[in-house]
Amino acid sequence: MTATTTEQEPAAPAPPARKTPRRSGSRYGTLLRYLGVRLLLIIPTAWILVTVVFFLMRVVGDPITAALGGRLPPDQIAARKAAAGFDRPILTQYWDYISGLARGDFGRSQDNRAIGDIITSYGAATLELVVWSLIVAFLVGVPLGRYAAKRRDRASDVGLRLFAILVYAAPVFFVGMLLKLIFAVKLGWLPVAGRASTNVELALQHVSPKTNILFIDAILYGDNGYLLDVIKHAILPSIALGLLTAGVFLRLVRINLIQTLRSDFVDAARARGLSDRVVTRRHAFRNAMIPIVTVMGMQIAMMLGGAVLTETTFEWKGLGYQLAVYLQARDFVAVQGIVAFLALVVAVTSFLVDLVVALIDPRVRF
């Protein structure tokens, strides 16, 4: 009797489990949580900056003695210190200062002006200068960076890289004085200083509604001659401050465009028969611009720091100019209030940059 062996066929492999597609709503929910965390981080960031500034200002002593020491007798200085509350313990002063900031009170200067009014009066001028400077940085840095990437390792590329290093390393006040010497003193093409001519500033005081941004006020006034005068006064200071950031933009666009042109999706676009010009403009250049947005917050912070020297050099009466005036007068309360406001501006700007990057760059993970 023959035994029959039956071979059992192997079971067919189970079909792979289907992955549930990720819902777009989950990404938006994650994005909102990410932005919520970034928004909450504004508070500790601004608090740390304000705290550091407060205690650094107190290292040199109380503001009354620093500003009036040697010019008033000791009893009058002591009376003013008591009236301003500077004779109390340092932690009590710190708590009162932080409490005031939470209510929007930045303190008062030695001439009894509210720091909030100073920020309102002169902050628009600094904002106008920063916007003009950013326009210069984009117009100079981005096209030159694109050109340098296309001419990689050639003489023009080397020259542009040296130019980027030079404008980034050169002190803002030196660049400003050089521009004034050439274009204002020697050639006489542009005005030496100020935000506008005296008659223009006086006329624009009566504009309603008044924005303190002279470019907008001149448009509202409706006089093209005044508008041209405002633009001519803004050219030199915006170039002096904008070149600082233009050097950063040039190098960023160049290196990122070179790296993007080596990517697989660029090779695929070329394989489909697209010309190099189309590939660079539609595919590579857009991706190379993302790092520009990423570093925008840091560059605006750098511009606010450079605005102090630029506004002083060109007598552009903004927050930087007033900050230099109060430093010379040793009005540390005013200095402290202006710096606290600028710290808040930098923190909010960083949040807005994170928001824009999260929306335009799909590679960002939350």
Coordinates of C-alpha atoms in Angstrom, one line a residue:
M1 CA 0.0 0.0 0.0
T2 CA 1.4 3.2 -1.1
A3 CA 1.1 6.3 1.1
T4 CA 0.2 9.4 -0.8
T5 CA 1.6 12.7 0.5
T6 CA -0.4 15.8 -0.2
E7 CA 1.7 19.0 -0.4
Q8 CA -0.1 22.0 1.0
E9 CA 0.2 25.1 -1.2
P10 CA 1.6 28.1 0.7
A11 CA -1.0 30.7 1.6
A12 CA -1.1 33.8 -0.5
P13 CA 0.4 36.8 1.2
A14 CA -2.0 39.1 2.8
P15 CA -2.6 42.4 0.9
P16 CA -0.7 45.3 2.5
A17 CA -2.8 47.4 4.8
R18 CA -4.0 50.5 3.2
K19 CA -2.6 53.6 4.7
T20 CA -5.2 56.1 5.7
P21 CA -4.5 59.3 3.9
R22 CA -3.6 62.2 6.1
R23 CA -6.3 64.7 6.2
S24 CA -5.5 68.2 5.3
G25 CA -7.3 69.3 8.5
S26 CA -4.8 67.5 10.6
R27 CA -2.0 69.6 9.0
Y28 CA -3.8 72.8 9.6
G29 CA -4.5 71.7 13.2
T30 CA -0.8 71.0 13.7
L31 CA 0.1 74.3 12.0
L32 CA -2.2 76.2 14.4
R33 CA -0.7 74.5 17.4
Y34 CA 2.8 75.3 16.1
L35 CA 1.9 79.0 15.6
G36 CA 0.2 79.1 19.0
V37 CA 3.4 77.9 20.7
R38 CA 5.4 80.5 18.7
L39 CA 3.0 83.2 19.6
L40 CA 3.3 82.3 23.3
L41 CA 7.1 82.4 23.0
I42 CA 6.9 86.1 22.2
I43 CA 6.2 86.8 25.9
P44 CA 9.3 85.1 27.4
T45 CA 11.5 86.3 24.6
A46 CA 10.5 90.0 25.1
W47 CA 10.6 89.5 28.9
I48 CA 14.2 88.2 28.8
L49 CA 15.4 91.1 26.5
V50 CA 13.6 93.7 28.7
T51 CA 15.0 92.2 31.9
V52 CA 18.6 92.2 30.5
V53 CA 18.3 95.8 29.4
F54 CA 16.8 96.9 32.8
F55 CA 19.6 95.5 34.9
L56 CA 22.3 96.6 32.5
M57 CA 21.0 100.1 32.7
R58 CA 21.1 99.9 36.5
V59 CA 24.7 98.7 36.6
V60 CA 25.9 102.3 36.0
G61 CA 23.6 103.6 38.9
D62 CA 20.3 105.2 39.0
P63 CA 19.2 107.4 36.0
I64 CA 18.9 110.6 38.0
T65 CA 22.5 110.5 39.3
A66 CA 23.7 109.4 35.9
A67 CA 22.0 112.3 34.1
L68 CA 22.3 115.1 36.7
G69 CA 25.2 114.1 38.9
G70 CA 27.6 117.0 39.3
R71 CA 25.1 119.5 38.0
L72 CA 22.8 119.6 41.0
P73 CA 23.5 119.5 44.8
P74 CA 23.1 116.1 46.5
D75 CA 19.9 117.1 48.3
Q76 CA 18.1 117.9 45.1
I77 CA 19.3 114.7 43.4
A78 CA 18.1 112.8 46.4
A79 CA 14.7 114.5 46.2
R80 CA 14.4 113.7 42.5
K81 CA 15.4 110.1 43.1
A82 CA 12.7 109.8 45.8
A83 CA 10.1 111.4 43.5
A84 CA 10.9 109.0 40.7
G85 CA 11.1 106.0 43.0
F86 CA 14.8 105.2 42.3
D87 CA 15.6 105.1 46.0
R88 CA 13.6 101.9 46.5
P89 CA 15.0 98.4 46.3
I90 CA 16.0 97.3 42.8
L91 CA 13.6 94.4 42.7
T92 CA 10.7 96.7 43.6
Q93 CA 11.7 99.0 40.8
Y94 CA 11.9 96.0 38.4
W95 CA 8.4 94.8 39.4
D96 CA 7.0 98.3 38.9
Y97 CA 8.7 98.6 35.5
I98 CA 7.4 95.2 34.3
S99 CA 3.9 96.0 35.6
G100 CA 4.0 99.2 33.7
L101 CA 5.1 97.5 30.5
A102 CA 2.2 95.1 30.8
R103 CA -0.2 98.1 30.9
G104 CA 1.6 99.7 27.9
D105 CA 3.5 102.2 30.0
F106 CA 7.1 102.5 28.9
G107 CA 8.0 105.2 31.5
R108 CA 8.8 108.9 31.1
S109 CA 11.9 110.6 30.0
Q110 CA 13.9 113.2 32.0
D111 CA 12.0 116.0 30.2
N112 CA 8.8 114.4 31.5
R113 CA 7.7 113.1 28.0
A114 CA 5.9 109.8 27.9
I115 CA 8.0 107.2 26.1
G116 CA 4.9 106.0 24.4
D117 CA 4.4 109.4 22.8
I118 CA 8.1 109.4 21.7
I119 CA 7.6 106.0 20.1
T120 CA 4.5 107.2 18.3
S121 CA 6.1 110.4 17.1
Y122 CA 9.4 108.9 15.9
G123 CA 8.6 105.2 15.3
A124 CA 7.0 105.9 11.9
A125 CA 10.2 107.5 10.7
T126 CA 12.2 104.4 11.6
L127 CA 9.6 102.1 10.0
E128 CA 9.8 104.2 6.8
L129 CA 13.6 103.9 6.7
V130 CA 13.5 100.1 7.3
V131 CA 11.0 99.7 4.5
W132 CA 13.0 101.7 2.0
S133 CA 16.2 99.8 3.1
L134 CA 14.5 96.5 2.5
I135 CA 13.5 97.6 -1.0
V136 CA 17.1 98.5 -1.7
A137 CA 18.3 95.1 -0.3
F138 CA 15.9 93.2 -2.5
L139 CA 16.6 95.2 -5.6
V140 CA 20.4 94.9 -5.2
G141 CA 20.9 91.5 -3.5
V142 CA 18.4 89.2 -5.2
P143 CA 19.2 90.0 -8.9
L144 CA 23.0 90.0 -8.2
G145 CA 22.7 86.7 -6.3
R146 CA 20.9 85.2 -9.2
Y147 CA 23.4 86.5 -11.7
A148 CA 26.3 85.2 -9.6
A149 CA 24.8 81.7 -9.4
K150 CA 24.5 81.6 -13.2
R151 CA 28.1 82.8 -13.6
R152 CA 29.5 80.5 -10.9
D153 CA 33.3 80.6 -10.4
R154 CA 33.8 83.1 -13.1
A155 CA 35.4 86.5 -12.6
S156 CA 32.0 88.3 -12.3
D157 CA 30.9 85.7 -9.6
V158 CA 34.1 86.3 -7.6
G159 CA 33.7 90.0 -7.9
L160 CA 30.1 89.9 -6.6
R161 CA 31.1 87.7 -3.7
L162 CA 33.8 90.2 -2.7
F163 CA 31.2 93.0 -3.1
A164 CA 28.8 91.1 -0.7
I165 CA 31.5 90.7 1.9
L166 CA 32.6 94.3 1.6
V167 CA 29.1 95.9 2.0
Y168 CA 28.3 93.5 4.9
A169 CA 31.6 94.3 6.7
A170 CA 31.7 98.0 6.1
P171 CA 30.4 100.1 9.0
V172 CA 27.0 101.7 8.2
F173 CA 28.2 105.2 9.3
F174 CA 31.2 105.0 7.0
V175 CA 29.1 104.0 4.0
G176 CA 26.7 106.8 4.8
M177 CA 29.5 109.4 5.1
L178 CA 31.0 108.2 1.8
L179 CA 27.6 108.4 0.0
K180 CA 27.1 111.9 1.4
L181 CA 30.5 113.0 0.3
I182 CA 30.1 111.7 -3.3
F183 CA 26.4 112.3 -4.1
A184 CA 25.6 115.3 -1.9
V185 CA 28.8 117.3 -1.5
K186 CA 30.7 116.6 -4.6
L187 CA 28.0 116.0 -7.2
G188 CA 25.1 117.8 -5.5
W189 CA 22.5 115.4 -6.8
L190 CA 20.9 114.6 -3.5
P191 CA 20.3 116.3 -0.1
V192 CA 22.8 115.9 2.7
A193 CA 20.5 115.1 5.6
G194 CA 16.9 115.2 6.9
R195 CA 13.7 113.4 6.0
A196 CA 12.5 116.3 3.8
S197 CA 13.2 120.0 3.1
T198 CA 12.1 122.4 5.9
N199 CA 9.2 123.9 3.9
V200 CA 8.0 120.4 3.0
E201 CA 8.0 119.2 6.6
L202 CA 6.1 122.2 7.7
A203 CA 3.5 121.8 5.0
L204 CA 3.1 118.1 5.7
Q205 CA 2.4 118.8 9.4
H206 CA -1.1 119.9 8.3
V207 CA -2.0 116.7 6.5
S208 CA -5.1 114.9 7.7
P209 CA -5.0 112.1 8.6
K210 CA -1.3 112.4 9.5
T211 CA 0.7 109.2 9.5
N212 CA 4.2 110.6 10.3
I213 CA 5.4 108.5 7.3
L214 CA 6.3 111.4 5.0
F215 CA 6.0 109.3 1.8
I216 CA 2.3 108.6 2.6
D217 CA 1.7 112.1 4.0
A218 CA 3.1 113.6 0.7
I219 CA 0.7 111.4 -1.3
L220 CA -2.2 112.5 0.9
Y221 CA -1.1 116.1 0.5
G222 CA -1.3 115.7 -3.3
D223 CA 1.8 117.6 -4.3
N224 CA 4.2 115.7 -6.6
G225 CA 7.0 118.1 -5.9
Y226 CA 6.8 117.3 -2.2
L227 CA 6.6 113.6 -2.9
L228 CA 9.8 113.9 -5.0
D229 CA 11.5 115.8 -2.3
V230 CA 10.7 113.1 0.3
I231 CA 12.0 110.3 -2.1
K232 CA 15.3 112.2 -2.7
H233 CA 15.9 112.6 1.0
A234 CA 15.3 108.8 1.5
I235 CA 17.7 107.6 -1.2
L236 CA 21.1 107.9 0.6
P237 CA 20.1 106.6 4.0
S238 CA 18.2 103.7 2.6
I239 CA 21.1 102.8 0.4
A240 CA 23.5 103.0 3.3
L241 CA 21.4 100.7 5.5
G242 CA 20.1 98.5 2.7
L243 CA 23.5 97.5 1.3
L244 CA 24.2 95.9 4.7
T245 CA 21.3 93.4 4.1
A246 CA 21.9 93.3 0.3
G247 CA 25.2 91.5 0.9
V248 CA 23.4 88.8 3.0
F249 CA 20.7 88.4 0.3
L250 CA 23.2 88.1 -2.5
R251 CA 25.1 85.3 -0.8
L252 CA 22.0 83.4 0.2
V253 CA 20.4 83.6 -3.2
R254 CA 23.6 82.5 -4.9
I255 CA 24.3 79.4 -2.8
N256 CA 20.7 78.3 -2.6
L257 CA 20.2 78.7 -6.3
I258 CA 23.3 76.7 -7.0
Q259 CA 22.2 73.9 -4.7
T260 CA 18.6 73.9 -6.1
L261 CA 19.9 73.7 -9.7
R262 CA 21.5 70.3 -8.7
S263 CA 18.2 68.9 -7.4
D264 CA 16.4 65.9 -8.9
F265 CA 13.3 67.9 -9.8
V266 CA 15.4 70.3 -11.8
D267 CA 17.0 67.5 -13.7
A268 CA 13.5 66.1 -14.3
A269 CA 12.3 69.5 -15.6
R270 CA 15.2 69.6 -18.0
A271 CA 14.5 66.1 -19.2
R272 CA 11.0 67.2 -20.2
G273 CA 12.6 69.6 -22.6
L274 CA 12.3 72.8 -20.6
S275 CA 14.9 75.5 -21.3
D276 CA 17.4 76.5 -18.6
R277 CA 15.8 79.9 -18.4
V278 CA 12.4 78.5 -17.7
V279 CA 13.8 75.9 -15.2
T280 CA 15.7 78.6 -13.3
R281 CA 12.8 81.1 -13.2
R282 CA 9.8 78.7 -12.5
H283 CA 11.4 76.0 -10.4
A284 CA 14.9 76.7 -9.0
F285 CA 14.5 80.5 -8.2
R286 CA 11.3 80.1 -6.2
N287 CA 12.9 77.5 -3.9
A288 CA 16.0 79.6 -3.5
M289 CA 13.9 82.5 -2.2
I290 CA 12.6 80.6 0.8
P291 CA 15.8 81.2 2.9
I292 CA 15.4 84.9 2.3
V293 CA 12.1 84.9 4.1
T294 CA 13.6 82.6 6.8
V295 CA 16.3 85.1 7.8
M296 CA 14.1 88.2 7.4
G297 CA 13.4 88.5 11.1
M298 CA 17.1 88.5 11.9
Q299 CA 17.8 91.0 9.2
I300 CA 15.1 93.4 10.4
A301 CA 16.6 93.2 13.9
M302 CA 20.0 94.0 12.3
M303 CA 18.4 96.9 10.5
L304 CA 16.9 98.3 13.7
G305 CA 20.4 98.2 15.2
G306 CA 21.9 99.9 12.1
A307 CA 19.2 102.5 12.1
V308 CA 20.8 104.1 15.1
L309 CA 23.9 104.9 13.2
T310 CA 22.1 105.6 9.9
E311 CA 19.7 108.0 11.4
T312 CA 22.4 109.8 13.3
T313 CA 24.6 110.1 10.2
F314 CA 21.7 111.5 8.1
E315 CA 19.9 113.3 10.9
W316 CA 16.9 111.1 10.1
K317 CA 14.8 111.8 13.1
G318 CA 13.5 108.4 14.1
L319 CA 13.8 106.1 17.1
G320 CA 17.4 105.5 16.4
Y321 CA 18.2 109.2 16.3
Q322 CA 16.3 109.8 19.5
L323 CA 18.0 106.8 21.1
A324 CA 21.4 108.4 20.4
V325 CA 20.2 111.7 21.8
Y326 CA 19.0 110.1 25.0
L327 CA 22.2 108.1 25.4
Q328 CA 24.3 111.3 25.2
A329 CA 22.0 112.9 27.7
R330 CA 22.3 109.8 29.9
D331 CA 18.5 109.6 30.1
F332 CA 18.5 105.8 30.8
V333 CA 14.7 105.6 31.4
A334 CA 14.1 106.8 27.8
V335 CA 16.8 104.5 26.5
Q336 CA 15.3 101.6 28.4
G337 CA 11.8 102.3 27.1
I338 CA 12.9 102.6 23.4
V339 CA 15.0 99.4 23.6
A340 CA 12.1 97.5 25.3
F341 CA 9.8 98.6 22.4
L342 CA 12.4 97.5 19.8
A343 CA 12.8 94.2 21.5
L344 CA 9.0 93.7 21.3
V345 CA 9.1 94.6 17.6
V346 CA 11.9 92.0 16.9
A347 CA 10.0 89.3 18.8
V348 CA 6.7 90.0 16.9
T349 CA 8.6 90.1 13.6
S350 CA 10.2 86.7 14.3
F351 CA 6.7 85.3 14.8
L352 CA 5.4 86.7 11.5
V353 CA 8.4 85.3 9.7
D354 CA 7.7 81.8 11.2
L355 CA 4.1 82.2 10.0
V356 CA 5.1 83.0 6.4
V357 CA 7.7 80.3 6.3
A358 CA 5.2 77.7 7.6
L359 CA 2.7 78.7 4.9
I360 CA 5.0 78.8 1.9
D361 CA 7.5 76.0 2.6
P362 CA 5.9 72.5 2.6
R363 CA 9.2 71.0 3.9
V364 CA 8.6 72.7 7.3
R365 CA 7.5 70.1 9.9
F366 CA 5.6 71.1 13.0

